[in-house]
Coordinates of C-alpha atoms in Angstrom, one line a residue:
X1 CA -113.1 -194.1 -6.3
X2 CA -108.9 -195.2 -6.7
X3 CA -106.8 -196.7 -9.6
X4 CA -106.8 -200.0 -7.7
X5 CA -110.6 -199.8 -6.3
X6 CA -111.5 -199.5 -9.7
X7 CA -108.8 -202.7 -10.8
X8 CA -110.2 -204.9 -8.2
X9 CA -114.1 -203.7 -9.6
X10 CA -113.0 -204.1 -13.7
X11 CA -111.4 -207.5 -12.0
X12 CA -114.5 -208.9 -10.7
X13 CA -117.1 -208.3 -13.3
X14 CA -113.9 -210.0 -15.7
X15 CA -114.0 -213.0 -13.3
X16 CA -117.5 -214.0 -13.6
X17 CA -117.8 -213.0 -17.3
X18 CA -115.1 -216.5 -17.1
X19 CA -116.7 -218.3 -15.2
X20 CA -116.1 -221.4 -13.5
X21 CA -112.1 -222.1 -15.1
X22 CA -110.8 -218.5 -13.2
X23 CA -112.2 -219.4 -10.2
X24 CA -109.4 -219.5 -8.8
X25 CA -108.3 -216.5 -9.6
X26 CA -108.3 -213.6 -6.8
X27 CA -109.9 -210.5 -8.7
X28 CA -107.7 -208.1 -5.5
X29 CA -104.7 -210.0 -5.7
X30 CA -104.4 -209.4 -10.0
X31 CA -105.9 -205.1 -9.1
X32 CA -102.1 -205.7 -6.5
X33 CA -100.2 -207.2 -9.5
X34 CA -101.5 -204.3 -12.2
X35 CA -100.5 -201.5 -9.6
X36 CA -97.3 -203.2 -9.1
X37 CA -96.9 -202.3 -12.9
X38 CA -98.2 -199.7 -13.2
X39 CA -95.6 -199.1 -16.7
X40 CA -96.7 -201.7 -19.1
X41 CA -93.4 -199.9 -21.9
X42 CA -90.8 -197.8 -22.2
X43 CA -93.3 -195.8 -24.0
X44 CA -95.3 -194.5 -21.4
X45 CA -92.6 -195.0 -19.6
X46 CA -91.4 -191.9 -21.8
X47 CA -95.0 -190.4 -22.3
X48 CA -95.0 -189.5 -18.6
X49 CA -91.8 -188.1 -17.5
X50 CA -92.1 -185.9 -20.5
X51 CA -95.1 -184.5 -19.2
X52 CA -93.2 -183.9 -15.9
X53 CA -89.9 -182.4 -17.4
X54 CA -92.4 -179.8 -19.3
X55 CA -94.6 -178.6 -16.2
X56 CA -91.0 -178.3 -14.2
X57 CA -88.8 -176.7 -16.7
X58 CA -92.3 -173.9 -17.2
X59 CA -92.4 -173.6 -13.1
X60 CA -88.8 -172.8 -12.9
X61 CA -89.7 -170.5 -16.0
X62 CA -92.1 -168.5 -13.4
X63 CA -89.6 -169.3 -10.2
X64 CA -86.4 -170.0 -10.8
X65 CA -85.8 -171.7 -7.2
X66 CA -87.6 -174.3 -9.1
X67 CA -85.0 -175.4 -10.4
X68 CA -83.9 -179.1 -11.2
X69 CA -81.1 -182.0 -9.9
X70 CA -79.9 -185.3 -10.9
X71 CA -77.1 -187.2 -10.3
X72 CA -75.1 -189.9 -13.1
X73 CA -76.5 -193.6 -12.1
X74 CA -74.1 -196.6 -13.8
X75 CA -76.1 -198.9 -12.6
X76 CA -80.0 -199.9 -12.2
X77 CA -79.6 -200.8 -8.6
X78 CA -77.5 -197.4 -8.0
X79 CA -80.4 -195.1 -9.8
X80 CA -83.3 -197.4 -7.6
X81 CA -81.3 -197.0 -4.9
X82 CA -80.9 -193.5 -4.9
X83 CA -84.6 -192.4 -6.1
X84 CA -85.0 -195.0 -2.2
X85 CA -83.3 -192.8 -0.1
X86 CA -84.7 -189.3 -2.3
X87 CA -88.2 -190.8 -1.1
X88 CA -86.9 -191.9 2.3
X89 CA -85.8 -188.2 3.1
X90 CA -87.7 -186.0 1.2
X91 CA -91.7 -187.9 1.3
X92 CA -91.2 -187.0 -2.9
X93 CA -89.0 -187.4 -5.8
X94 CA -91.0 -184.2 -7.1
X95 CA -88.0 -181.9 -9.7
X96 CA -85.0 -185.0 -9.4
X97 CA -84.8 -187.0 -11.9
X98 CA -81.4 -189.3 -13.3
X99 CA -78.4 -188.9 -15.2
X100 CA -77.4 -191.1 -17.5
X101 CA -73.4 -190.8 -18.4
X102 CA -71.9 -191.9 -21.8
X103 CA -68.4 -191.2 -19.5
X104 CA -69.6 -194.2 -17.3
X105 CA -71.4 -196.6 -19.9
X106 CA -67.9 -196.4 -22.0
X107 CA -65.5 -196.3 -18.6
X108 CA -68.3 -199.4 -16.9
X109 CA -70.6 -200.5 -19.1
X110 CA -68.9 -201.6 -22.6
X111 CA -67.9 -205.2 -23.4
X112 CA -64.7 -203.8 -24.7
X113 CA -64.0 -203.1 -20.7
X114 CA -63.3 -200.5 -19.4
X115 CA -62.6 -197.6 -22.5
X116 CA -62.5 -193.2 -22.5
X117 CA -65.2 -190.8 -23.7
X118 CA -65.0 -190.9 -27.1
X119 CA -67.6 -192.9 -28.2
X120 CA -65.7 -196.4 -28.7
X121 CA -68.4 -198.1 -26.6
X122 CA -71.3 -199.6 -27.9
X123 CA -74.4 -198.3 -29.2
X124 CA -76.7 -200.4 -27.5
X125 CA -75.2 -200.4 -24.5
X126 CA -77.4 -196.6 -24.2
X127 CA -80.3 -197.6 -24.6
X128 CA -79.9 -200.6 -22.9
X129 CA -79.0 -199.6 -19.3
X130 CA -81.8 -197.2 -20.0
X131 CA -84.4 -199.6 -19.6
X132 CA -82.1 -201.8 -17.1
X133 CA -82.9 -198.3 -14.4
X134 CA -86.4 -198.5 -15.0
X135 CA -86.2 -202.8 -14.3
X136 CA -84.8 -201.2 -11.0
X137 CA -86.8 -198.1 -10.4
X138 CA -90.5 -199.7 -11.4
X139 CA -89.0 -203.4 -8.7
X140 CA -88.7 -200.2 -6.0
X141 CA -92.2 -198.8 -6.7
X142 CA -93.1 -202.9 -6.7
X143 CA -91.6 -203.5 -3.5
X144 CA -93.0 -200.6 -1.8
X145 CA -96.0 -201.4 -2.9
X146 CA -96.1 -204.8 -1.7
X147 CA -95.3 -203.9 1.7
X148 CA -97.9 -201.2 2.4
X149 CA -99.9 -204.5 0.8
X150 CA -99.6 -206.9 3.8
X151 CA -99.9 -203.7 5.6
X152 CA -103.4 -203.4 4.7
X153 CA -103.6 -207.0 5.8
X154 CA -103.0 -207.2 8.8
X155 CA -104.2 -203.6 10.1
X156 CA -106.7 -204.4 13.0
X157 CA -108.8 -201.1 12.8
X158 CA -111.0 -199.4 9.8
X159 CA -108.9 -196.8 10.1
X160 CA -105.6 -198.0 10.3
X161 CA -106.7 -200.1 7.0
X162 CA -107.9 -195.9 5.7
X163 CA -104.7 -195.0 6.8
X164 CA -102.9 -197.5 4.7
X165 CA -105.2 -197.9 1.6
X166 CA -104.7 -194.0 1.3
X167 CA -101.0 -193.9 1.5
X168 CA -101.5 -197.6 -1.7
X169 CA -104.0 -194.8 -3.4
X170 CA -102.2 -191.6 -3.4
X171 CA -97.9 -193.7 -4.5
X172 CA -95.9 -191.7 -4.7
X173 CA -94.1 -193.6 -7.8
X174 CA -90.3 -193.5 -8.3
X175 CA -90.6 -193.8 -12.0
X176 CA -88.6 -189.7 -12.7
X177 CA -87.4 -188.4 -16.0
X178 CA -83.8 -189.0 -17.0
X179 CA -81.3 -187.0 -19.2
X180 CA -80.0 -189.5 -21.3
X181 CA -76.6 -189.0 -23.1
X182 CA -76.5 -189.4 -26.8
X183 CA -73.2 -187.9 -27.4
X184 CA -72.5 -186.4 -30.9
X185 CA -75.5 -189.6 -32.3
X186 CA -72.4 -191.7 -33.4
X187 CA -72.7 -191.6 -36.9
X188 CA -74.7 -190.0 -39.3
X189 CA -77.7 -188.1 -38.5
X190 CA -79.7 -191.7 -40.0
X191 CA -76.8 -193.7 -36.6
X192 CA -78.5 -190.8 -34.4
X193 CA -82.5 -190.5 -35.6
X194 CA -81.7 -194.7 -35.5
X195 CA -80.3 -194.6 -32.3
X196 CA -82.7 -192.0 -30.0
X197 CA -85.5 -194.5 -31.5
X198 CA -84.0 -197.5 -28.6
X199 CA -83.3 -194.8 -25.9
X200 CA -87.2 -193.2 -26.2
X201 CA -88.6 -196.9 -26.5
X202 CA -86.4 -197.6 -23.4
X203 CA -88.3 -194.6 -21.9
X204 CA -86.3 -192.2 -22.0
X205 CA -87.4 -189.2 -22.0
X206 CA -84.9 -186.4 -22.6
X207 CA -81.4 -186.4 -24.8
X208 CA -78.7 -184.6 -25.2
X209 CA -76.7 -184.6 -27.7
X210 CA -73.4 -182.6 -28.9
X211 CA -71.6 -180.7 -31.7
X212 CA -68.3 -183.0 -31.7
X213 CA -67.5 -184.5 -34.9
X214 CA -68.9 -188.3 -33.6
X215 CA -65.5 -190.2 -34.6
X216 CA -63.0 -187.7 -32.8
X217 CA -66.1 -187.0 -29.6
X218 CA -64.1 -186.5 -27.2
X219 CA -64.7 -185.8 -23.0
X220 CA -65.8 -182.2 -22.2
X221 CA -63.2 -181.8 -19.4
X222 CA -60.3 -183.3 -22.9
X223 CA -58.1 -181.5 -25.3
X224 CA -58.8 -181.9 -28.8
X225 CA -62.5 -181.2 -28.8
X226 CA -63.6 -181.1 -32.4
X227 CA -66.4 -179.3 -33.6
X228 CA -69.2 -179.8 -37.1
X229 CA -70.7 -176.9 -38.6
X230 CA -74.4 -175.6 -37.3
X231 CA -76.2 -177.5 -40.3
X232 CA -74.2 -180.4 -39.2
X233 CA -75.0 -180.2 -35.3
X234 CA -79.3 -178.7 -36.6
X235 CA -79.5 -182.7 -38.5
X236 CA -79.0 -184.3 -35.7
X237 CA -81.3 -182.2 -33.2
X238 CA -83.5 -183.1 -36.2
X239 CA -83.2 -186.8 -36.3
X240 CA -84.3 -186.8 -32.1
X241 CA -86.6 -184.5 -32.7
X242 CA -88.3 -186.1 -35.6
X243 CA -87.5 -190.0 -33.1
X244 CA -89.3 -188.5 -30.1
X245 CA -93.0 -187.7 -33.0
X246 CA -93.1 -191.0 -34.9
X247 CA -93.0 -193.2 -31.4
X248 CA -95.8 -190.8 -30.4
X249 CA -94.1 -188.4 -27.1
X250 CA -95.0 -185.6 -28.9
X251 CA -93.0 -183.0 -25.9
X252 CA -90.0 -185.3 -25.3
X253 CA -87.1 -182.7 -24.4
X254 CA -84.2 -182.7 -26.5
X255 CA -80.7 -180.6 -24.3
X256 CA -78.3 -179.1 -26.9
X257 CA -74.8 -179.6 -26.0
X258 CA -72.6 -176.9 -27.8
X259 CA -68.5 -177.8 -26.4
X260 CA -67.2 -175.6 -28.3
X261 CA -65.8 -172.9 -25.4
X262 CA -62.9 -176.0 -24.9
X263 CA -63.1 -177.0 -28.5
X264 CA -60.0 -174.7 -30.7
X265 CA -60.2 -176.8 -34.3
X266 CA -63.0 -178.2 -36.3
X267 CA -63.4 -180.8 -39.4
X268 CA -64.5 -178.8 -41.7
X269 CA -65.6 -174.8 -43.6
X270 CA -69.2 -174.5 -43.2
X271 CA -71.0 -173.7 -46.4
X272 CA -72.4 -171.0 -47.5
X273 CA -74.4 -169.6 -49.8
X274 CA -75.2 -165.5 -48.8
X275 CA -72.6 -162.7 -46.5
X276 CA -74.6 -162.9 -42.6
X277 CA -76.0 -167.4 -43.3
X278 CA -75.3 -169.2 -40.1
X279 CA -72.4 -170.8 -42.2
X280 CA -70.5 -167.6 -42.9
X281 CA -70.9 -166.9 -39.1
X282 CA -69.2 -170.1 -38.3
X283 CA -66.1 -169.3 -40.9
X284 CA -66.0 -166.1 -39.0
X285 CA -64.2 -167.6 -36.3
X286 CA -62.0 -169.1 -38.3
X287 CA -57.9 -168.4 -37.4
X288 CA -57.1 -167.6 -41.4
X289 CA -54.3 -165.4 -43.1
X290 CA -55.4 -162.5 -46.0
X291 CA -53.7 -163.6 -48.8
X292 CA -53.0 -162.3 -53.1
X293 CA -53.8 -164.8 -55.4
X294 CA -49.9 -165.2 -55.9
X295 CA -49.3 -166.1 -52.5
X296 CA -51.5 -169.4 -52.8
X297 CA -49.5 -172.3 -51.8
X298 CA -49.8 -176.2 -53.3
X299 CA -53.1 -177.8 -51.6
X300 CA -54.1 -174.3 -49.8
X301 CA -57.5 -173.9 -48.9
X302 CA -58.8 -171.1 -49.6
X303 CA -61.7 -168.7 -49.1
X304 CA -63.7 -165.8 -50.2
X305 CA -65.2 -163.3 -47.0
X306 CA -66.0 -159.4 -47.6
X307 CA -64.0 -159.4 -50.5
X308 CA -61.0 -160.9 -49.1
X309 CA -58.9 -163.7 -50.1
X310 CA -58.3 -165.6 -47.3
X311 CA -56.6 -169.0 -45.8
X312 CA -57.6 -170.3 -42.9
X313 CA -55.2 -172.8 -40.6
X314 CA -55.0 -176.2 -41.4
X315 CA -52.7 -178.6 -38.8
X316 CA -51.1 -181.0 -40.4
X317 CA -54.0 -183.4 -39.3
X318 CA -56.3 -182.4 -42.1
X319 CA -58.0 -180.2 -39.2
X320 CA -58.9 -175.7 -38.9
X321 CA -58.2 -174.2 -36.8
X322 CA -60.2 -171.1 -34.4
X323 CA -58.7 -167.5 -33.7
X324 CA -57.6 -167.7 -30.2
X325 CA -60.6 -165.9 -27.4
X326 CA -63.4 -166.4 -29.5
X327 CA -65.1 -169.8 -27.7
X328 CA -67.6 -167.8 -25.8
X329 CA -68.9 -166.5 -29.6
X330 CA -69.4 -169.1 -30.2
X331 CA -70.4 -170.9 -27.7
X332 CA -73.6 -168.4 -27.3
X333 CA -74.4 -168.3 -31.2
X334 CA -74.6 -172.6 -31.3
X335 CA -76.6 -172.0 -28.2
X336 CA -79.7 -169.9 -30.6
X337 CA -79.3 -171.3 -33.0
X338 CA -80.0 -174.3 -31.2
X339 CA -83.3 -173.0 -29.4
X340 CA -84.1 -171.7 -32.9
X341 CA -83.9 -174.9 -34.7
X342 CA -85.6 -178.1 -32.3
X343 CA -83.5 -178.0 -29.6
X344 CA -85.2 -176.9 -25.8
X345 CA -82.7 -176.7 -23.5
X346 CA -78.3 -176.0 -23.6
X347 CA -75.5 -176.9 -22.1
X348 CA -72.7 -175.4 -22.5
X349 CA -69.1 -177.2 -20.5
X350 CA -66.9 -174.8 -19.6
X351 CA -63.8 -175.6 -17.9
X352 CA -64.4 -174.1 -13.8
X353 CA -67.6 -173.5 -12.5
X354 CA -68.3 -170.0 -12.3
X355 CA -71.3 -168.6 -12.2
X356 CA -70.6 -164.8 -13.1
X357 CA -68.5 -166.7 -16.7
X358 CA -71.9 -169.2 -17.7
X359 CA -74.5 -166.0 -16.5
X360 CA -72.4 -163.7 -18.7
X361 CA -73.2 -166.2 -22.1
X362 CA -76.6 -167.0 -20.9
X363 CA -77.3 -163.4 -20.4
X364 CA -75.9 -162.2 -24.0
X365 CA -78.4 -165.4 -25.7
X366 CA -81.6 -164.2 -23.8
X367 CA -81.1 -161.6 -26.1
X368 CA -82.6 -163.2 -28.5
X369 CA -84.6 -166.0 -26.8
X370 CA -85.7 -164.6 -23.6
X371 CA -87.1 -167.9 -21.3
X372 CA -83.0 -169.8 -22.4
X373 CA -81.8 -171.5 -19.7
X374 CA -79.5 -174.4 -19.2
X375 CA -79.2 -177.4 -18.6
X376 CA -75.2 -177.5 -16.5
X377 CA -72.9 -180.0 -15.7
X378 CA -71.5 -180.1 -11.9
X379 CA -68.5 -181.3 -13.0
X380 CA -66.3 -184.7 -10.6
X381 CA -63.4 -183.0 -13.0
X382 CA -64.1 -179.6 -11.2
X383 CA -61.6 -178.9 -8.3
X384 CA -64.2 -178.2 -6.9
X385 CA -62.5 -176.1 -3.4
X386 CA -59.7 -174.8 -4.5
X387 CA -61.3 -173.3 -8.1
X388 CA -63.8 -171.7 -4.5
X389 CA -61.3 -170.9 -2.8
X390 CA -59.6 -169.3 -5.9
X391 CA -62.4 -167.7 -6.1
X392 CA -62.3 -165.8 -3.2
X393 CA -59.7 -165.4 -2.1
X394 CA -59.9 -162.8 -6.0
X395 CA -62.5 -161.1 -4.8
X396 CA -60.6 -160.9 -1.2
X397 CA -58.0 -158.6 -3.3
X398 CA -60.1 -157.3 -4.8
X399 CA -61.8 -155.8 -2.3
X400 CA -58.6 -154.4 -1.1
X401 CA -58.5 -157.4 1.7
X402 CA -55.3 -158.5 3.4
X403 CA -54.6 -161.9 1.9
X404 CA -51.4 -162.5 2.8
X405 CA -52.4 -165.5 4.8
X406 CA -53.0 -167.2 1.4
X407 CA -50.9 -168.7 -0.5
X408 CA -53.2 -169.1 -3.9
X409 CA -51.9 -172.2 -6.2
X410 CA -51.5 -174.0 -3.1
X411 CA -54.8 -172.9 -1.4
X412 CA -55.7 -176.9 -1.9
X413 CA -54.1 -177.6 0.9
X414 CA -56.2 -178.7 4.6
X415 CA -53.8 -176.2 7.0
X416 CA -56.6 -173.5 4.9
X417 CA -59.3 -174.9 6.3
X418 CA -60.4 -173.9 9.5
X419 CA -60.2 -170.1 7.4
X420 CA -62.5 -167.8 7.0
X421 CA -61.4 -168.1 3.6
X422 CA -62.2 -171.5 3.3
X423 CA -65.6 -171.1 5.4
X424 CA -66.9 -169.1 2.8
X425 CA -66.0 -170.9 -0.4
X426 CA -67.7 -173.5 1.6
X427 CA -71.1 -171.7 1.6
X428 CA -71.0 -170.7 -2.0
X429 CA -70.5 -174.4 -3.4
X430 CA -72.7 -175.0 -1.2
X431 CA -75.3 -171.9 -2.8
X432 CA -74.2 -173.3 -6.4
X433 CA -76.9 -174.0 -7.4
X434 CA -79.6 -172.5 -5.9
X435 CA -77.3 -169.3 -6.5
X436 CA -77.0 -170.2 -10.6
X437 CA -79.9 -171.1 -11.0
X438 CA -81.0 -167.9 -9.8
X439 CA -78.2 -165.9 -11.8
X440 CA -77.5 -168.1 -14.8
X441 CA -80.6 -169.8 -16.2
X442 CA -79.8 -173.3 -15.0
X443 CA -82.6 -175.3 -15.2
X444 CA -80.8 -178.5 -14.0
X445 CA -77.8 -179.5 -11.9
X446 CA -76.3 -181.9 -12.6
X447 CA -73.6 -184.7 -11.7
X448 CA -72.5 -187.3 -14.4
X449 CA -70.4 -188.8 -13.3
X450 CA -71.0 -188.7 -8.8
X451 CA -71.7 -192.7 -8.6
X452 CA -68.3 -194.0 -10.2
X453 CA -66.4 -191.7 -7.4
X454 CA -68.9 -193.3 -4.2
X455 CA -68.1 -196.6 -4.8
X456 CA -65.2 -196.2 -5.9
X457 CA -63.9 -194.4 -2.5
X458 CA -67.0 -196.6 -0.5
X459 CA -64.6 -200.0 -1.7
X460 CA -61.8 -198.0 -0.7
X461 CA -62.4 -197.7 3.5
X462 CA -63.7 -201.4 3.4
X463 CA -61.7 -202.7 2.3
X464 CA -58.9 -201.4 4.3
X465 CA -60.4 -201.8 6.7
X466 CA -61.4 -205.8 6.4
X467 CA -58.5 -206.4 5.2
X468 CA -56.3 -204.6 7.9
X469 CA -56.2 -204.7 12.1
X470 CA -60.4 -204.4 11.6
X471 CA -60.5 -207.7 10.0
X472 CA -65.5 -208.3 10.3
X473 CA -65.8 -205.6 12.5
X474 CA -65.1 -203.4 9.5
X475 CA -67.6 -204.4 7.9
X476 CA -70.2 -204.1 10.5
X477 CA -69.1 -200.8 12.0
X478 CA -68.3 -199.3 8.5
X479 CA -71.1 -201.0 6.8
X480 CA -73.9 -203.2 8.3
X481 CA -74.3 -201.1 12.1
X482 CA -74.7 -197.9 9.3
X483 CA -76.8 -199.6 6.9
X484 CA -79.3 -200.5 10.0
X485 CA -79.3 -196.8 12.1
X486 CA -79.5 -194.8 9.0
X487 CA -82.2 -197.2 7.2
X488 CA -80.9 -198.4 4.5
X489 CA -83.6 -200.8 3.0
X490 CA -81.7 -202.8 1.2
X491 CA -80.0 -204.0 5.3
X492 CA -82.6 -206.1 4.4
X493 CA -81.3 -207.1 0.9
X494 CA -83.2 -210.3 -0.1
X495 CA -86.6 -208.5 0.3
X496 CA -84.2 -205.6 -1.9
X497 CA -83.3 -208.4 -4.3
X498 CA -87.5 -209.5 -4.8
X499 CA -87.9 -212.5 -2.5
X500 CA -90.8 -211.3 -0.7
X501 CA -92.3 -210.2 -4.4
X502 CA -92.3 -213.9 -5.7
X503 CA -93.3 -214.5 -1.9
X504 CA -96.9 -213.2 -2.4
X505 CA -97.3 -213.9 -6.2
X506 CA -96.5 -218.4 -5.5
X507 CA -99.8 -217.4 -2.4
X508 CA -101.5 -215.9 -5.1
X509 CA -100.4 -218.8 -7.7
X510 CA -101.1 -221.6 -5.4
X511 CA -102.5 -221.0 -2.2
X512 CA -102.2 -222.7 1.1
X513 CA -99.2 -224.9 -1.1
X514 CA -97.2 -222.0 -1.4
X515 CA -93.6 -223.2 -0.4
X516 CA -92.1 -219.2 0.8
X517 CA -88.6 -217.6 1.5
X518 CA -90.1 -215.6 4.0
X519 CA -91.1 -217.9 7.2
X520 CA -89.6 -217.8 10.9
X521 CA -86.0 -219.4 10.4
X522 CA -86.0 -216.1 7.5
X523 CA -82.3 -214.3 9.4
X524 CA -83.5 -211.2 7.4
X525 CA -86.3 -210.9 10.7
X526 CA -82.7 -210.0 12.6
X527 CA -83.1 -206.8 11.2

């Protein structure tokens, strides 16, 4: 027997026990409301979605073609529409998540207005967006189930009713895991713990944290990044784990992100007790010169290593500089150390989408941690067209092929769009996720900021047409007609906003006296 039928029976018994005061309560209506509100709290969601991620991670370990994907969403409605579209096109939400980007929270959700990705936005904005996303996903469940219940009531044959009941009993929820960006923790380890708790209570089963200095945090695709010694970062990883455990999300997922590939600076020289320990390894990457005791200048900071006195290069900003060319080695050490100290997944922020580069680092990590796997940012900060055309150009040249028809620095030009080079580049872009999952250990592919860009692009197209010669046709042809023909659910925007759910509730509460909005004079009936 399905949960829905069980609820009808249990609520019927409860009604009988309550006596005449509950005479107007319909157990089936209450069971429907329960089905439409499967997840009562954010912690219910966090526990449910953590289980999904753990199963997906195990499936990927067995078969790397089973990688997962997500798109960054900056509003609950955007996340809702994404999951509705996925269900419509693929009939399943399997291995599809949501991503919550700190960049988009800063740019779009701060009361200060648009901000750069430097952890200047309100801490509470992140948890608020998680809660908002799940509010909209739960509403998507309620809306779709409400439609099925109305179909069930209207079914005129036993077979039709059974078919609809089967859809209700095997309903696929829109609630999926969110990988949530906590930046560098917004302060010390205690601040990280407090913020992580808020995010988990809102529903986050997976928290991504990076090894930059919290008060110097930069976007991973900008210059000026400053990392912290490993022990500082590991304390924050432990803080997140404690938050999960305190709240009973025992299989919560932590993504440890290293920005070391693009970070040439550190704010601190790591504490070290003995040669070869973690602090000593961190310090070994410093750009330092050997000096004699007599060469000391006023205010110099000196470290002793391998029996030598070394003066690290210190900038006027009081930051210390790493040696050039050490980024990949620092990334590998960061990743191994994070996995050995409680992280579950890795994130390596790279300067370009190059499978061989990513795979080379993962190969080194897997020598120590065989099942190491990545979350990877398929970033809009990359010029994908130019990067992949240049990769194909370089491969053609290495094979001895004639590349005289192409100018490497101008490969973004539309004049190359129909060329063999461009077609091969596009095919590499198309298969990038599958190839990188297989060859570079990438378990989860995400695009951080796609809906930021799609909102701007679609608005530009509409503004150009509507305010130009096309007038109202600009909206009708460019938006509404496409919505209708593509089966976009929110073309019936009253239904999407919950009007039909409200009508159902009015009938439950008021019976024949209910004043419904969805009658024959509702213009939504035109669609």
